[in-house]
PDB file of C-alpha atoms and ligand atoms in Angstrom:
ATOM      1  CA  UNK A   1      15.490 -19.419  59.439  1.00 44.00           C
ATOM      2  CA  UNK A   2      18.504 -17.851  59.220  1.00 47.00           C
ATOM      3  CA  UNK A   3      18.116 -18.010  54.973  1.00 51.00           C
ATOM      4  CA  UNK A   4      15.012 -16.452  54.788  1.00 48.00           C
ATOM      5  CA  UNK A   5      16.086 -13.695  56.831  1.00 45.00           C
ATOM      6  CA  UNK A   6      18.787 -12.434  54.321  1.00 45.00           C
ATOM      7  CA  UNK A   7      16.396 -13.403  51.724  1.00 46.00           C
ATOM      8  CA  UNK A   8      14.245 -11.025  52.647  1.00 44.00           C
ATOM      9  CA  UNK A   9      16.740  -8.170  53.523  1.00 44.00           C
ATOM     10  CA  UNK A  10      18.691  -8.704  50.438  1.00 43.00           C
ATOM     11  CA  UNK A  11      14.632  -8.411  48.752  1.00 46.00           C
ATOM     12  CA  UNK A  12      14.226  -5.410  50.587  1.00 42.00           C
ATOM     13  CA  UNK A  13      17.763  -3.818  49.308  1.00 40.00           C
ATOM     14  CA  UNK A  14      16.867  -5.050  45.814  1.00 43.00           C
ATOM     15  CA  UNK A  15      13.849  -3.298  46.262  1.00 42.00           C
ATOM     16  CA  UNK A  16      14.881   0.018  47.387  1.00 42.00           C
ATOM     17  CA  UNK A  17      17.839   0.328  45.278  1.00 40.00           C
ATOM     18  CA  UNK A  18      15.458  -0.315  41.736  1.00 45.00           C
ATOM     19  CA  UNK A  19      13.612   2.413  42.996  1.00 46.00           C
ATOM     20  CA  UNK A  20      16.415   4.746  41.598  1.00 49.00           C
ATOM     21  CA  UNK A  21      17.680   2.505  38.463  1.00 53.00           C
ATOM     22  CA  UNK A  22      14.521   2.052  37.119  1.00 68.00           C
ATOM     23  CA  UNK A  23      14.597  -1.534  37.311  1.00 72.00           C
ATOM     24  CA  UNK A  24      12.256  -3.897  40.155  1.00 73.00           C
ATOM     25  CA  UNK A  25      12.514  -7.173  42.040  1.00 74.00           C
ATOM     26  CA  UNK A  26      10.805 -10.216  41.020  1.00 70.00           C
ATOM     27  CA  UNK A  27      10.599 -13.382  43.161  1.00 66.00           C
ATOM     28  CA  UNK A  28      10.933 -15.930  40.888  1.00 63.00           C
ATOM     29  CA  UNK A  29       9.940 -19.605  40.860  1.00 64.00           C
ATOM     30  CA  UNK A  30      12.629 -20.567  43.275  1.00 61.00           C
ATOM     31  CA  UNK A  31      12.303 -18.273  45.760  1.00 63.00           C
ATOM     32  CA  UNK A  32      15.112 -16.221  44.593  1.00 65.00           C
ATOM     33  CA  UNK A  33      15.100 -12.614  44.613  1.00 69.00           C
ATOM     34  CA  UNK A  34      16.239 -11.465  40.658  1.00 75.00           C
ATOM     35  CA  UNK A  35      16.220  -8.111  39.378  1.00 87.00           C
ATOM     36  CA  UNK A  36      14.253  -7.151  36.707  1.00 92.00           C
ATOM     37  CA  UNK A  37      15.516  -4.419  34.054  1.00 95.00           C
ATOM     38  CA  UNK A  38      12.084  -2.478  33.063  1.00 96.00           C
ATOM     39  CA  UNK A  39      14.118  -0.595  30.513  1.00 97.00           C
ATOM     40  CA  UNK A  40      15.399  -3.513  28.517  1.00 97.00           C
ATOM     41  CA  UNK A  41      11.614  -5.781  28.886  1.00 98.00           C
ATOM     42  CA  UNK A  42      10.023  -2.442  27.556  1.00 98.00           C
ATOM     43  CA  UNK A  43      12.218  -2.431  24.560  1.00 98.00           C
ATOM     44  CA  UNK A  44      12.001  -5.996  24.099  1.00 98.00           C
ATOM     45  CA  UNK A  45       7.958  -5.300  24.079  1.00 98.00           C
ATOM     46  CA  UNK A  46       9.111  -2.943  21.343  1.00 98.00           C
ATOM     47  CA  UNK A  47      10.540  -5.597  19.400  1.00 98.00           C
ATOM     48  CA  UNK A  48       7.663  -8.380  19.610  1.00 97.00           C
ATOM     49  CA  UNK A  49       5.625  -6.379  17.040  1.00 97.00           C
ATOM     50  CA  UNK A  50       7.967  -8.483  14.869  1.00 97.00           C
ATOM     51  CA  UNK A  51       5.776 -11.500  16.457  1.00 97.00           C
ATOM     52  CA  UNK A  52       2.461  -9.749  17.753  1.00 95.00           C
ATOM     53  CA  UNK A  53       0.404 -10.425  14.629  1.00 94.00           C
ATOM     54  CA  UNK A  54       1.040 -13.962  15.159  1.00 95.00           C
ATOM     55  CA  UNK A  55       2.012 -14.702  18.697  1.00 96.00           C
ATOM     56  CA  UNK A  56       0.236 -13.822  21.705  1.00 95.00           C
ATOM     57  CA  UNK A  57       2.297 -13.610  25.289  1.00 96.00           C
ATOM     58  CA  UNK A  58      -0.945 -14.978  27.286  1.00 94.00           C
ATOM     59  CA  UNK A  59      -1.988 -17.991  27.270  1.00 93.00           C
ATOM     60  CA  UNK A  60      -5.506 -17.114  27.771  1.00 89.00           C
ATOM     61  CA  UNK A  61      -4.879 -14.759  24.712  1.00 82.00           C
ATOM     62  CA  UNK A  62      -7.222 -14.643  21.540  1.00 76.00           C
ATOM     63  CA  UNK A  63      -5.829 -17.479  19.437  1.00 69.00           C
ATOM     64  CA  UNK A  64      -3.858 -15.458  16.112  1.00 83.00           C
ATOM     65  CA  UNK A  65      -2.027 -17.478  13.657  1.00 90.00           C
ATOM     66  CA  UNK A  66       0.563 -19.212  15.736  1.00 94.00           C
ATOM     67  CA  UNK A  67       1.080 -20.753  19.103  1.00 95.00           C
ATOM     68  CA  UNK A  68       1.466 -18.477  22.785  1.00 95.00           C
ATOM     69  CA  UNK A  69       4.579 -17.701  23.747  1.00 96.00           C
ATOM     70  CA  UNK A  70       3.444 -17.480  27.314  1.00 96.00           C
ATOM     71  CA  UNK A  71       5.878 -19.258  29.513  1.00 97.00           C
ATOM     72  CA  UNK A  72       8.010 -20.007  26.389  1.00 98.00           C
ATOM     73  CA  UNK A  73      11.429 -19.907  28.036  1.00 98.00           C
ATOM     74  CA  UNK A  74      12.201 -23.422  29.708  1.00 97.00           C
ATOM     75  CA  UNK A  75       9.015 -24.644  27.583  1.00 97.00           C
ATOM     76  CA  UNK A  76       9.960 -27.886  25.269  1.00 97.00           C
ATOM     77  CA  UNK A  77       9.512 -27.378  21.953  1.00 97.00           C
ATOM     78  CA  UNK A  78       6.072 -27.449  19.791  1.00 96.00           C
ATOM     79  CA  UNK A  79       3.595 -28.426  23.224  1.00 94.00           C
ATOM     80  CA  UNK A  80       1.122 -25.883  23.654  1.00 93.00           C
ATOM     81  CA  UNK A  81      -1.973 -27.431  24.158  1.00 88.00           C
ATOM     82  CA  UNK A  82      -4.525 -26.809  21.324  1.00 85.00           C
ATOM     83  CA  UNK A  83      -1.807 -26.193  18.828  1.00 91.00           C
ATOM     84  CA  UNK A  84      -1.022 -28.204  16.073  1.00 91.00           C
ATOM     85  CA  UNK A  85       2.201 -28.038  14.769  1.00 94.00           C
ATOM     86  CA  UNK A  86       3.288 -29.340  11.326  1.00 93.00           C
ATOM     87  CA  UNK A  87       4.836 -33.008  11.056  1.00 94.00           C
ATOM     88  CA  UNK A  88       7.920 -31.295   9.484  1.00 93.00           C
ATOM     89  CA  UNK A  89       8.679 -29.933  12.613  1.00 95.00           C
ATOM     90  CA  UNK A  90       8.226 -33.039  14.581  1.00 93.00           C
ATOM     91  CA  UNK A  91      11.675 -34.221  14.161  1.00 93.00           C
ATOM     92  CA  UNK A  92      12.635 -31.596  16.791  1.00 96.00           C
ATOM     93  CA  UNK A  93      13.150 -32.236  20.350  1.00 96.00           C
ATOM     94  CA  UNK A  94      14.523 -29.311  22.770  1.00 97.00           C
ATOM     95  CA  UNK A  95      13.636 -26.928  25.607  1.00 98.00           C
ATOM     96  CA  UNK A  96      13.727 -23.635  24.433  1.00 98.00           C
ATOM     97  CA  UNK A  97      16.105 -22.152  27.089  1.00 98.00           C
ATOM     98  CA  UNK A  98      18.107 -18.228  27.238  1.00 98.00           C
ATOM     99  CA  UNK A  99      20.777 -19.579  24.732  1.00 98.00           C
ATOM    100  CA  UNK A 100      18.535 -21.667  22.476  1.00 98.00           C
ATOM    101  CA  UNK A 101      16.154 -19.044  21.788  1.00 98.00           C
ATOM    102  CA  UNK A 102      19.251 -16.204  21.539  1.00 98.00           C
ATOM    103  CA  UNK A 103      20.385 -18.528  18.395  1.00 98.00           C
ATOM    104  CA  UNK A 104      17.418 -18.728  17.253  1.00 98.00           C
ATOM    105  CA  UNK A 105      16.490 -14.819  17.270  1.00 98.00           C
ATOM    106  CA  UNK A 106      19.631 -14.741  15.408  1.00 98.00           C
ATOM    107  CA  UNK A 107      18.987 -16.985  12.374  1.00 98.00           C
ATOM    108  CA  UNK A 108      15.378 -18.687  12.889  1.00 98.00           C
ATOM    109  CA  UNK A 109      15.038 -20.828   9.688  1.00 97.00           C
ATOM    110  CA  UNK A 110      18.395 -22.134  10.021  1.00 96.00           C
ATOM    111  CA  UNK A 111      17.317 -24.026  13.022  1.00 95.00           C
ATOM    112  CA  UNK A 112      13.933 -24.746  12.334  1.00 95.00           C
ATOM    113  CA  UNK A 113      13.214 -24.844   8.913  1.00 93.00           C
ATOM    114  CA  UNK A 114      10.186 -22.839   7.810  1.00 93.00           C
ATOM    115  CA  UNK A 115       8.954 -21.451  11.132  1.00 96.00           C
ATOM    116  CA  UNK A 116       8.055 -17.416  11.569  1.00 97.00           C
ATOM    117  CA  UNK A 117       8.311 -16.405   7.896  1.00 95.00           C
ATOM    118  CA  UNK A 118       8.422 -13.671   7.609  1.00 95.00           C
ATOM    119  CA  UNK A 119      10.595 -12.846  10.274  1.00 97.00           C
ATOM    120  CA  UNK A 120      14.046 -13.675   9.345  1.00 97.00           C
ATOM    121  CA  UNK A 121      16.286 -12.713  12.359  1.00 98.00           C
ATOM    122  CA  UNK A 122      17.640  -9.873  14.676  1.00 98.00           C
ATOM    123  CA  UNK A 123      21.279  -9.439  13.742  1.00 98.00           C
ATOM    124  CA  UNK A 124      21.888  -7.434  17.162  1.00 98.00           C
ATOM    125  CA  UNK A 125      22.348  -8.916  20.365  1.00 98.00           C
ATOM    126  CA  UNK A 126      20.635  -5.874  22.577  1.00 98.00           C
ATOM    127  CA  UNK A 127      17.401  -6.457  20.537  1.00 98.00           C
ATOM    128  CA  UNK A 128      17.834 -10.069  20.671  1.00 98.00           C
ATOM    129  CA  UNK A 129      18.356  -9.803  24.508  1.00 98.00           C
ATOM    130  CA  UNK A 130      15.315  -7.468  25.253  1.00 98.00           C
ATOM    131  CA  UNK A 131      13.319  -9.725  23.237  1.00 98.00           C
ATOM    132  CA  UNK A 132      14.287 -12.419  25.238  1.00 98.00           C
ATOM    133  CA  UNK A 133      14.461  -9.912  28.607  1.00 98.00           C
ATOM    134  CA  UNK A 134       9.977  -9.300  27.283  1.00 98.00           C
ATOM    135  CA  UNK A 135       9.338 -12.523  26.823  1.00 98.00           C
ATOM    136  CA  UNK A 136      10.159 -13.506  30.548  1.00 97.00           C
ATOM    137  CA  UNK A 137       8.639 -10.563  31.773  1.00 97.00           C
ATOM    138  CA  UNK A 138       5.378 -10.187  29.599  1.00 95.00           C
ATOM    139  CA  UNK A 139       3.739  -8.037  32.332  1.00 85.00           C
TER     140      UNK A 139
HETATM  141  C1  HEC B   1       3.508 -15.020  10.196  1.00 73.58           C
HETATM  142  C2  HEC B   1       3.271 -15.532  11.512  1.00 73.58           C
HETATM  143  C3  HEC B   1       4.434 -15.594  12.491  1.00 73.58           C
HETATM  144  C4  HEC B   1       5.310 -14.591  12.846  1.00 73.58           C
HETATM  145  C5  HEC B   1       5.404 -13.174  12.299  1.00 73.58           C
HETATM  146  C6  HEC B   1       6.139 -15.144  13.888  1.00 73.58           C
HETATM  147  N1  HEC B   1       5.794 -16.442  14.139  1.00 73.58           N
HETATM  148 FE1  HEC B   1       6.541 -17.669  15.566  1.00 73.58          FE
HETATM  149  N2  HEC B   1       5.372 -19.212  14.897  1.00 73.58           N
HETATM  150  C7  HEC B   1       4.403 -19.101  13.945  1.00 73.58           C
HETATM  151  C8  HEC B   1       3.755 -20.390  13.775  1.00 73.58           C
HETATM  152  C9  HEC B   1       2.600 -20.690  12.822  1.00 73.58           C
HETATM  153  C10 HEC B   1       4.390 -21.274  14.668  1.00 73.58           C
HETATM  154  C11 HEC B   1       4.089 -22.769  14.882  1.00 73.58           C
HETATM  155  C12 HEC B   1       4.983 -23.613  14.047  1.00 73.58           C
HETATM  156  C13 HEC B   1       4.558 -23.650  12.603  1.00 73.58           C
HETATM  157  O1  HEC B   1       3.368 -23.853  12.308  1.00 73.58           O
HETATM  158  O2  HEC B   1       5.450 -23.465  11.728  1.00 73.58           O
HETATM  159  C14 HEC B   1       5.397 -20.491  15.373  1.00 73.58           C
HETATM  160  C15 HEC B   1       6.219 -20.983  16.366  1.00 73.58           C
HETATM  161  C16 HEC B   1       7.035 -20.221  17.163  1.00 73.58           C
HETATM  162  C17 HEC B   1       7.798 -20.704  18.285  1.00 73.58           C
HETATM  163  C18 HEC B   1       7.840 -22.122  18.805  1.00 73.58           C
HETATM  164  C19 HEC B   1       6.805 -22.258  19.890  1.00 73.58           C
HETATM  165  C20 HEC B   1       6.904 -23.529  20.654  1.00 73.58           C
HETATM  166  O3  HEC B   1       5.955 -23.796  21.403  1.00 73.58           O
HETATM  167  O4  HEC B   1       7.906 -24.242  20.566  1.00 73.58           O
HETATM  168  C21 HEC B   1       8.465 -19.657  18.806  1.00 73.58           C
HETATM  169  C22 HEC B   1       9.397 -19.644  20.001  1.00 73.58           C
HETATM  170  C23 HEC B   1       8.133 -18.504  18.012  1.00 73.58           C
HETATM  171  N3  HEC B   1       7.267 -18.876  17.024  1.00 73.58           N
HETATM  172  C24 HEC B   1       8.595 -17.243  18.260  1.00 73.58           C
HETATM  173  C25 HEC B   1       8.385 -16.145  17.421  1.00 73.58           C
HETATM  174  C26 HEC B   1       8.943 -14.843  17.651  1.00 73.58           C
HETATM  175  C27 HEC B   1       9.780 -14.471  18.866  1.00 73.58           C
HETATM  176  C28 HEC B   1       8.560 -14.065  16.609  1.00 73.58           C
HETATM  177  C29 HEC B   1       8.926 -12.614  16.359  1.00 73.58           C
HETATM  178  C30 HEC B   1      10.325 -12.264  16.428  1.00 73.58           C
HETATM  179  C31 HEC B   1       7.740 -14.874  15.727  1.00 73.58           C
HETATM  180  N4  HEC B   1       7.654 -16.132  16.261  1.00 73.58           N
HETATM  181  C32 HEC B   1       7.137 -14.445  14.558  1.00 73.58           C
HETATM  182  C33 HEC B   1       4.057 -17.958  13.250  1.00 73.58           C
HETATM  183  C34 HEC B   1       4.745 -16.754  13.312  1.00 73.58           C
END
């Protein structure tokens, strides 16, 4: 009782200090109250025209020429449902979490041969963070 109490409060504080930083408070799938910074997701949605002609951030999204990224952080690797993904790529086997997809941003065909061409990597880590920052926060 006691927990959701300063749950709330410290919600309500979140809240009211974003109001001035121009960031806002999520609840996210634990409960937890996170902050959100609306600066950094908007320039990460900045950055996904990198991906938008293939990828599309909804699930329910008009199928393009690769796989949705909706969800994609904590999602395993190649299983999205009506997708199929080439054999070549079968041999890997990981969840794509913060730090997996941060390396990735980085240098993409080094760890997975092949995949995105054209897109060959964000060298900086503020774009590579924002990207990441958008693709939690697609809304
Ligand atoms: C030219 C099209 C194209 C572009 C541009 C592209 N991708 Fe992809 N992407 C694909 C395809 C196709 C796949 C599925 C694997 C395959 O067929 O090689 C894929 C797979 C992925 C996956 C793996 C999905 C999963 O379920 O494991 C991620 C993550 C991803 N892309 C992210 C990105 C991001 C982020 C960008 C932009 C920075 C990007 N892609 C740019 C075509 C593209």
């Amino acid at each position: 009782m006691n927990r959701v109490v300063i749950t709330g409060a410290l919600s309500l504080l979140v809240t009211a200090c974003a109001q001035d930083t121009g960031t806002s408070a999520v609840t996210d799938d634990a409960g937890e109250a996170r902050v959100v910074d609306q600066a950094l997701v908007a320039q990460g949605k900045r950055e996904f025209i990198r991906c938008v002609a293939c990828h599309s951030m909804n699930a329910n999204g008009r199928a393009i020429s690769g796989p949705h990224l909706e969800g994609i952080i904590g999602r395993q690797f190649g299983d999205v449902e009506g997708w199929q993904f080439p054999q070549h790529l079968s041999e890997h086997d990981f969840v794509w979490t913060e730090s997996r997809m941060d390396n990735w941003l980085q240098d993409p065909q080094a760890m997975v041969d092949t995949m995105c061409l054209p897109f060959t990597g964000l060298s900086s880590e503020q774009a590579r963070a924002a990207l990441i920052a958008y693709m939690k926060n697609p809304n």
